[in-house]
Amino acid sequence: MIETTFEELFTFEALYAAHRKSRASRRSKKPIVKFETAMLEHLYDMHKRLNDGTYKFGRYNTFLVYEPKCREIQNLFYSDRLVQRVLCDDLLMPYFKNKVIYDNCVCQKGKGALFALKRFEKMLREHIASYGSQGYFLKCDILKYFPSVPHDVLKQKICAVVADKRLKTMLERVIDGYHTQKDFLDRYGIRSLGEGKTTCRGIPIGNQTSQLFGMYYLDPIDRLVKEKLRVKVYSRYMDDFVLVHEDLQYLRYVKSEIEKVADKLKLSLNSKTQIFPMKNGVTYLGFRFCVGPNGEIIKTVKKMTKRRFRWRARLLKKAYYDKIINGERVRMSLSAFHGHLKYSRSRKLEKELKDKLDFALNERNETSNIT
């Protein structure tokens, strides 16, 4: 149980520390520049309104991002994001990070996509050492995870561990402050749990609290797979998770048990959830894992990533010729390509991208000393 009180959590010092974390490497952003023009006054006003009970969260700003795929992002005003940072960093994360399994790889210090990939590859090698290349992947994905999370179950899971009533009320307001539109749910056959615009489903992708909620909400599935069904090779990154087992029939049973738990959570698996022979490979977190006949693991980037990198290289080349960006910006992009591709067998693709952009630099007589 979390015993921290509202007054102990929302101190002036905690709000200032949240601001310092939030502005790191982002001080040129317009909301932060505006906030810092009168930082002390803003922080004092936030602290006063929080403690006298008059603080209210503002409306969400909605915009689209198109990479790696089109998503609708919702975010709050900068001051509201500071409040959520205090909630997450100082209250919820210290508690919930100790309540999740080791192979839940998201939103925790020292973990992330790279940790998940390395951990999964290590477990896969151990499986191959024991059973050879015979076995099966079960790749699972939740149907529209963030837009379909039910508010009632989420509030029960999160608020039940918080003792302070004011903190419970604030968390309930955060959860109930956003509802996925009904026409969106209807498009995917997801049942609304409310009436009219109040669908009682969904957590906004742009909230820091949503990342933590998403991390913990599927914990019953993690526990089922690792503790009850004893599947050794299991990795989850948010709603994307993959399992490996040598017995096809057992893996089918595992899939049916996961579906039962997902149903209790008022969620469902989508059509991407399938079982594959290990020789067919599996895509996880943007990389394709294939197991050769001799047990070697071949890891490559998926086709969509290759297309996206080539498209981005063409845009960079054009922008460079048009003098919109300079050589340093091109070199930074090449370093980013290398940082992603170095974890896979993608030397041919990396050379293609490097040659394309080196050519652009040489045309302008720029130094092309790029790693």
Short mmCIF file of C-alpha atoms in Angstrom, two decimals:
data_model
loop_
_atom_site.label_atom_id
_atom_site.label_comp_id
_atom_site.label_asym_id
_atom_site.label_seq_id
_atom_site.Cartn_x
_atom_site.Cartn_y
_atom_site.Cartn_z
CA MET A 1 0.00 0.00 0.00
CA ILE A 2 1.21 3.52 -0.85
CA GLU A 3 1.01 5.57 2.36
CA THR A 4 2.29 8.90 0.96
CA THR A 5 -0.15 11.77 1.53
CA PHE A 6 -1.15 14.46 -0.97
CA GLU A 7 0.67 17.17 1.01
CA GLU A 8 3.85 15.07 1.25
CA LEU A 9 3.85 14.43 -2.49
CA PHE A 10 3.07 17.84 -3.96
CA THR A 11 5.69 20.03 -2.34
CA PHE A 12 7.17 23.08 -4.04
CA GLU A 13 10.50 21.23 -4.21
CA ALA A 14 8.88 18.25 -5.98
CA LEU A 15 7.28 20.50 -8.60
CA TYR A 16 10.58 22.29 -9.20
CA ALA A 17 12.42 18.97 -9.55
CA ALA A 18 9.78 17.79 -12.05
CA HIS A 19 10.30 20.98 -14.07
CA ARG A 20 14.06 20.48 -14.14
CA LYS A 21 13.64 16.92 -15.42
CA SER A 22 11.06 17.96 -18.01
CA ARG A 23 13.13 20.82 -19.45
CA ALA A 24 16.30 18.71 -19.88
CA SER A 25 17.42 18.90 -23.54
CA ARG A 26 14.16 20.67 -24.40
CA ARG A 27 14.66 24.23 -23.17
CA SER A 28 14.08 25.71 -26.61
CA LYS A 29 10.54 24.32 -26.80
CA LYS A 30 7.90 27.04 -26.79
CA PRO A 31 5.82 25.80 -23.77
CA ILE A 32 8.98 25.53 -21.65
CA VAL A 33 10.30 28.93 -22.73
CA LYS A 34 6.93 30.48 -21.85
CA PHE A 35 6.84 28.70 -18.47
CA GLU A 36 10.37 29.79 -17.57
CA THR A 37 9.69 33.47 -18.20
CA ALA A 38 7.93 33.44 -14.82
CA MET A 39 8.94 30.06 -13.45
CA LEU A 40 8.76 30.80 -9.74
CA GLU A 41 5.36 32.45 -10.04
CA HIS A 42 4.00 29.51 -12.06
CA LEU A 43 5.36 26.94 -9.60
CA TYR A 44 4.07 28.88 -6.60
CA ASP A 45 0.62 29.19 -8.17
CA MET A 46 0.55 25.46 -9.02
CA HIS A 47 1.59 24.54 -5.48
CA LYS A 48 -1.04 26.80 -3.96
CA ARG A 49 -3.89 25.53 -6.17
CA LEU A 50 -2.91 21.90 -5.67
CA ASN A 51 -2.95 22.17 -1.91
CA ASP A 52 -6.11 24.25 -1.61
CA GLY A 53 -7.98 21.87 -3.93
CA THR A 54 -8.66 24.30 -6.80
CA TYR A 55 -6.22 22.79 -9.31
CA LYS A 56 -7.89 21.26 -12.39
CA PHE A 57 -6.36 19.57 -15.43
CA GLY A 58 -6.84 21.34 -18.74
CA ARG A 59 -8.08 19.99 -22.05
CA TYR A 60 -6.07 17.70 -24.28
CA ASN A 61 -4.29 18.94 -27.38
CA THR A 62 -4.56 16.35 -30.17
CA PHE A 63 -2.17 15.91 -33.10
CA LEU A 64 -0.99 13.17 -35.45
CA VAL A 65 2.40 11.51 -35.82
CA TYR A 66 3.15 9.43 -38.90
CA GLU A 67 6.24 7.41 -37.93
CA PRO A 68 6.55 4.52 -37.49
CA LYS A 69 2.81 4.56 -38.26
CA CYS A 70 -0.02 7.05 -38.04
CA ARG A 71 -1.10 7.60 -34.43
CA GLU A 72 -3.25 10.19 -32.70
CA ILE A 73 -1.38 11.72 -29.76
CA GLN A 74 -3.01 13.65 -26.93
CA ASN A 75 -1.04 15.83 -24.54
CA LEU A 76 -1.78 18.31 -21.77
CA PHE A 77 -0.51 21.79 -20.93
CA TYR A 78 3.03 21.90 -19.60
CA SER A 79 1.93 22.56 -16.00
CA ASP A 80 -0.37 19.50 -16.12
CA ARG A 81 2.51 17.40 -17.41
CA LEU A 82 4.59 18.48 -14.40
CA VAL A 83 1.85 17.30 -12.04
CA GLN A 84 1.74 13.95 -13.85
CA ARG A 85 5.52 13.65 -13.63
CA VAL A 86 5.36 14.06 -9.86
CA LEU A 87 2.60 11.44 -9.70
CA CYS A 88 4.61 8.98 -11.79
CA ASP A 89 8.19 9.55 -10.66
CA ASP A 90 7.59 10.13 -6.95
CA LEU A 91 4.47 8.07 -6.22
CA LEU A 92 3.49 5.36 -8.69
CA MET A 93 6.72 4.16 -10.30
CA PRO A 94 8.63 3.48 -7.04
CA TYR A 95 5.75 1.19 -6.06
CA PHE A 96 4.76 -0.52 -9.31
CA LYS A 97 8.27 -1.16 -10.66
CA ASN A 98 8.65 -3.76 -7.89
CA LYS A 99 5.29 -5.37 -8.69
CA VAL A 100 5.97 -6.37 -12.31
CA ILE A 101 7.91 -9.33 -13.66
CA TYR A 102 11.48 -8.97 -14.92
CA ASP A 103 10.48 -9.52 -18.55
CA ASN A 104 8.03 -6.63 -18.55
CA CYS A 105 10.47 -4.34 -20.33
CA VAL A 106 8.77 -0.95 -20.66
CA CYS A 107 8.86 2.36 -18.74
CA GLN A 108 11.46 1.33 -16.17
CA LYS A 109 14.93 2.66 -15.60
CA GLY A 110 17.50 0.33 -17.15
CA LYS A 111 14.94 -1.27 -19.44
CA GLY A 112 13.41 -0.41 -22.80
CA ALA A 113 13.21 -1.73 -26.36
CA LEU A 114 16.93 -2.56 -26.57
CA PHE A 115 16.81 -4.39 -23.24
CA ALA A 116 13.77 -6.37 -24.44
CA LEU A 117 15.49 -7.33 -27.71
CA LYS A 118 18.71 -8.46 -26.02
CA ARG A 119 16.82 -10.33 -23.30
CA PHE A 120 14.58 -12.08 -25.84
CA GLU A 121 17.54 -13.08 -28.00
CA LYS A 122 19.35 -14.49 -24.95
CA MET A 123 16.30 -16.58 -23.93
CA LEU A 124 15.85 -17.75 -27.52
CA ARG A 125 19.47 -18.95 -27.65
CA GLU A 126 18.95 -20.88 -24.39
CA HIS A 127 15.81 -22.48 -25.85
CA ILE A 128 17.71 -23.51 -28.99
CA ALA A 129 20.52 -24.95 -26.89
CA SER A 130 17.97 -27.19 -25.12
CA TYR A 131 15.52 -28.07 -27.91
CA GLY A 132 17.28 -27.20 -31.16
CA SER A 133 15.48 -25.26 -33.85
CA GLN A 134 12.25 -27.19 -33.29
CA GLY A 135 9.59 -25.11 -31.61
CA TYR A 136 7.03 -22.38 -32.14
CA PHE A 137 6.55 -18.66 -31.63
CA LEU A 138 3.32 -17.25 -30.22
CA LYS A 139 3.16 -13.57 -31.17
CA CYS A 140 0.42 -11.64 -29.33
CA ASP A 141 -0.92 -8.12 -29.69
CA ILE A 142 -3.85 -6.42 -27.93
CA LEU A 143 -6.54 -4.93 -30.16
CA LYS A 144 -6.15 -1.11 -29.91
CA TYR A 145 -4.65 -1.35 -26.44
CA PHE A 146 -4.48 2.28 -25.28
CA PRO A 147 -7.84 3.31 -26.80
CA SER A 148 -9.64 0.29 -25.30
CA VAL A 149 -8.35 0.16 -21.69
CA PRO A 150 -11.50 0.19 -19.49
CA HIS A 151 -11.59 2.91 -16.84
CA ASP A 152 -13.39 0.90 -14.16
CA VAL A 153 -10.85 -1.95 -14.06
CA LEU A 154 -7.90 0.44 -14.33
CA LYS A 155 -9.12 2.57 -11.43
CA GLN A 156 -9.64 -0.53 -9.34
CA LYS A 157 -6.11 -1.76 -10.03
CA ILE A 158 -4.33 1.59 -9.52
CA CYS A 159 -6.36 3.35 -6.86
CA ALA A 160 -6.70 0.29 -4.64
CA VAL A 161 -3.05 0.60 -3.57
CA VAL A 162 -3.22 4.33 -2.71
CA ALA A 163 -4.26 5.16 0.86
CA ASP A 164 -4.69 8.95 0.60
CA LYS A 165 -8.19 9.96 -0.56
CA ARG A 166 -7.07 13.15 -2.31
CA LEU A 167 -4.50 11.23 -4.34
CA LYS A 168 -7.13 8.63 -5.22
CA THR A 169 -9.43 11.37 -6.42
CA MET A 170 -6.68 12.92 -8.55
CA LEU A 171 -5.83 9.56 -10.14
CA GLU A 172 -9.50 8.93 -10.88
CA ARG A 173 -9.70 12.36 -12.55
CA VAL A 174 -6.63 11.57 -14.65
CA ILE A 175 -8.18 8.28 -15.81
CA ASP A 176 -11.67 9.70 -16.39
CA GLY A 177 -10.32 12.84 -18.06
CA TYR A 178 -10.16 11.14 -21.44
CA HIS A 179 -12.61 8.90 -23.34
CA THR A 180 -11.98 7.24 -26.70
CA GLN A 181 -14.59 8.33 -29.23
CA LYS A 182 -17.43 5.88 -29.74
CA ASP A 183 -17.15 5.82 -33.54
CA PHE A 184 -13.50 4.75 -33.19
CA LEU A 185 -14.48 1.88 -30.87
CA ASP A 186 -17.33 0.86 -33.19
CA ARG A 187 -14.91 0.74 -36.12
CA TYR A 188 -12.98 -2.06 -34.41
CA GLY A 189 -15.91 -3.81 -32.76
CA ILE A 190 -14.97 -2.68 -29.24
CA ARG A 191 -17.92 -2.29 -26.89
CA SER A 192 -18.41 1.08 -25.22
CA LEU A 193 -18.77 0.88 -21.43
CA GLY A 194 -20.56 4.21 -21.00
CA GLU A 195 -23.17 6.34 -22.70
CA GLY A 196 -22.78 8.85 -25.52
CA LYS A 197 -19.34 10.47 -25.62
CA THR A 198 -18.51 9.00 -22.21
CA THR A 199 -17.30 5.60 -23.40
CA CYS A 200 -15.32 4.86 -20.21
CA ARG A 201 -12.50 3.43 -22.31
CA GLY A 202 -9.10 4.69 -23.33
CA ILE A 203 -5.99 6.34 -21.94
CA PRO A 204 -4.25 9.09 -23.96
CA ILE A 205 -1.01 8.02 -25.60
CA GLY A 206 0.77 11.28 -24.76
CA ASN A 207 0.36 11.07 -20.97
CA GLN A 208 3.22 9.87 -18.80
CA THR A 209 0.65 8.25 -16.53
CA SER A 210 -0.67 6.27 -19.52
CA GLN A 211 2.75 4.71 -20.04
CA LEU A 212 2.78 3.51 -16.45
CA PHE A 213 -0.84 2.32 -16.60
CA GLY A 214 -0.05 0.43 -19.81
CA MET A 215 2.99 -1.15 -18.21
CA TYR A 216 1.05 -2.52 -15.23
CA TYR A 217 -2.42 -3.22 -16.64
CA LEU A 218 -1.40 -6.47 -18.36
CA ASP A 219 0.41 -7.78 -15.29
CA PRO A 220 -2.20 -10.59 -14.86
CA ILE A 221 -1.17 -11.94 -18.28
CA ASP A 222 2.51 -11.72 -17.30
CA ARG A 223 1.80 -13.65 -14.10
CA LEU A 224 -0.26 -16.25 -15.94
CA VAL A 225 2.46 -16.96 -18.51
CA LYS A 226 5.47 -16.94 -16.20
CA GLU A 227 4.13 -18.23 -12.89
CA LYS A 228 1.18 -20.51 -13.73
CA LEU A 229 1.97 -21.78 -17.23
CA ARG A 230 5.75 -21.68 -16.68
CA VAL A 231 6.69 -20.51 -20.16
CA LYS A 232 10.41 -19.77 -19.99
CA VAL A 233 10.78 -17.66 -23.14
CA TYR A 234 8.47 -14.67 -22.75
CA SER A 235 9.02 -10.96 -23.37
CA ARG A 236 6.55 -8.07 -23.26
CA TYR A 237 6.92 -4.48 -24.36
CA MET A 238 3.59 -2.72 -23.60
CA ASP A 239 0.92 -4.65 -25.55
CA ASP A 240 3.38 -6.44 -27.85
CA PHE A 241 4.53 -9.78 -26.44
CA VAL A 242 6.05 -12.99 -27.75
CA LEU A 243 6.39 -16.52 -26.34
CA VAL A 244 8.39 -19.58 -27.42
CA HIS A 245 7.65 -23.23 -26.62
CA GLU A 246 8.65 -26.57 -28.09
CA ASP A 247 5.10 -28.03 -27.93
CA LEU A 248 2.54 -26.70 -30.43
CA GLN A 249 -0.48 -28.05 -28.55
CA TYR A 250 0.68 -26.52 -25.28
CA LEU A 251 1.21 -23.17 -26.99
CA ARG A 252 -2.35 -23.32 -28.32
CA TYR A 253 -3.52 -23.95 -24.76
CA VAL A 254 -1.44 -20.97 -23.56
CA LYS A 255 -3.07 -18.77 -26.20
CA SER A 256 -6.57 -19.80 -25.04
CA GLU A 257 -5.66 -19.04 -21.41
CA ILE A 258 -4.29 -15.62 -22.37
CA GLU A 259 -7.56 -14.87 -24.19
CA LYS A 260 -9.52 -15.71 -21.01
CA VAL A 261 -7.46 -13.32 -18.88
CA ALA A 262 -7.67 -10.61 -21.56
CA ASP A 263 -11.44 -11.00 -21.55
CA LYS A 264 -11.51 -10.46 -17.76
CA LEU A 265 -9.51 -7.28 -18.38
CA LYS A 266 -12.18 -6.28 -20.97
CA LEU A 267 -9.63 -6.48 -23.77
CA SER A 268 -9.14 -8.81 -26.71
CA LEU A 269 -6.28 -10.08 -28.86
CA ASN A 270 -6.17 -8.81 -32.43
CA SER A 271 -5.75 -10.67 -35.71
CA LYS A 272 -1.95 -10.33 -35.54
CA THR A 273 -1.94 -12.92 -32.74
CA GLN A 274 -0.67 -16.12 -34.36
CA ILE A 275 1.50 -19.17 -33.81
CA PHE A 276 4.45 -19.69 -36.17
CA PRO A 277 7.05 -22.46 -36.54
CA MET A 278 10.43 -21.14 -35.43
CA LYS A 279 11.82 -21.66 -38.92
CA ASN A 280 9.32 -19.05 -40.20
CA GLY A 281 10.65 -16.39 -37.84
CA VAL A 282 8.86 -13.71 -35.86
CA THR A 283 8.82 -9.90 -35.87
CA TYR A 284 9.28 -8.22 -32.48
CA LEU A 285 9.89 -4.52 -31.79
CA GLY A 286 10.81 -3.77 -35.38
CA PHE A 287 13.26 -6.64 -35.85
CA ARG A 288 12.81 -9.96 -37.58
CA PHE A 289 14.14 -13.02 -35.71
CA CYS A 290 14.71 -16.10 -37.90
CA VAL A 291 16.15 -19.41 -36.72
CA GLY A 292 18.28 -21.29 -39.22
CA PRO A 293 18.38 -25.11 -39.56
CA ASN A 294 21.60 -25.24 -37.55
CA GLY A 295 20.14 -23.16 -34.74
CA GLU A 296 21.72 -19.83 -35.65
CA ILE A 297 19.65 -16.69 -35.00
CA ILE A 298 19.43 -14.24 -37.87
CA LYS A 299 18.15 -10.81 -36.81
CA THR A 300 17.24 -8.25 -39.46
CA VAL A 301 15.10 -5.12 -39.56
CA LYS A 302 11.61 -5.60 -40.94
CA LYS A 303 10.70 -4.53 -44.48
CA MET A 304 8.67 -1.52 -43.32
CA THR A 305 11.72 -0.15 -41.49
CA LYS A 306 13.87 -0.55 -44.59
CA ARG A 307 11.33 1.37 -46.67
CA ARG A 308 11.08 4.10 -44.05
CA PHE A 309 14.86 4.53 -43.80
CA ARG A 310 15.23 4.73 -47.60
CA TRP A 311 12.40 7.26 -47.79
CA ARG A 312 13.99 9.34 -45.04
CA ALA A 313 17.38 9.24 -46.78
CA ARG A 314 15.79 10.59 -49.97
CA LEU A 315 14.19 13.43 -48.02
CA LEU A 316 17.49 14.27 -46.32
CA LYS A 317 19.32 14.31 -49.65
CA LYS A 318 16.75 16.65 -51.20
CA ALA A 319 16.72 18.93 -48.15
CA TYR A 320 20.51 19.09 -48.26
CA TYR A 321 20.59 20.02 -51.96
CA ASP A 322 17.92 22.66 -51.31
CA LYS A 323 20.11 24.07 -48.47
CA ILE A 324 17.34 23.50 -45.91
CA ILE A 325 19.71 21.48 -43.72
CA ASN A 326 23.50 21.39 -43.41
CA GLY A 327 26.05 18.58 -43.50
CA GLU A 328 26.03 18.20 -39.72
CA ARG A 329 22.31 17.40 -39.79
CA VAL A 330 22.94 14.72 -42.44
CA ARG A 331 25.73 13.20 -40.35
CA MET A 332 23.49 13.13 -37.29
CA SER A 333 20.85 11.22 -39.29
CA LEU A 334 23.41 8.72 -40.50
CA SER A 335 24.50 8.18 -36.91
CA ALA A 336 20.87 7.54 -35.99
CA PHE A 337 20.55 4.99 -38.81
CA HIS A 338 23.70 3.27 -37.59
CA GLY A 339 22.47 3.26 -33.98
CA HIS A 340 19.39 1.30 -35.02
CA LEU A 341 20.87 -0.99 -37.65
CA LYS A 342 23.97 -2.08 -35.72
CA TYR A 343 21.85 -4.53 -33.70
CA SER A 344 20.94 -6.54 -36.80
CA ARG A 345 22.44 -8.04 -39.93
CA SER A 346 21.84 -4.95 -42.04
CA ARG A 347 25.29 -3.97 -43.32
CA LYS A 348 24.09 -3.88 -46.92
CA LEU A 349 21.25 -1.48 -46.07
CA GLU A 350 23.52 0.68 -43.91
CA LYS A 351 26.09 0.90 -46.72
CA GLU A 352 23.33 1.85 -49.17
CA LEU A 353 22.15 4.69 -46.92
CA LYS A 354 25.70 5.87 -46.21
CA ASP A 355 26.67 5.86 -49.90
CA LYS A 356 23.53 7.81 -50.80
CA LEU A 357 24.15 10.54 -48.25
CA ASP A 358 27.94 10.58 -48.59
CA PHE A 359 27.37 11.33 -52.25
CA ALA A 360 25.25 14.33 -51.28
CA LEU A 361 27.95 15.61 -48.94
CA ASN A 362 30.71 15.14 -51.52
CA GLU A 363 28.68 17.07 -54.08
CA ARG A 364 28.83 20.09 -51.78
CA ASN A 365 32.51 19.44 -50.89
CA GLU A 366 31.61 18.70 -47.30
CA THR A 367 33.74 16.40 -45.19
CA SER A 368 32.07 13.00 -45.06
CA ASN A 369 33.87 11.41 -42.17
CA ILE A 370 30.83 9.51 -40.91
CA THR A 371 30.88 6.46 -38.74
#
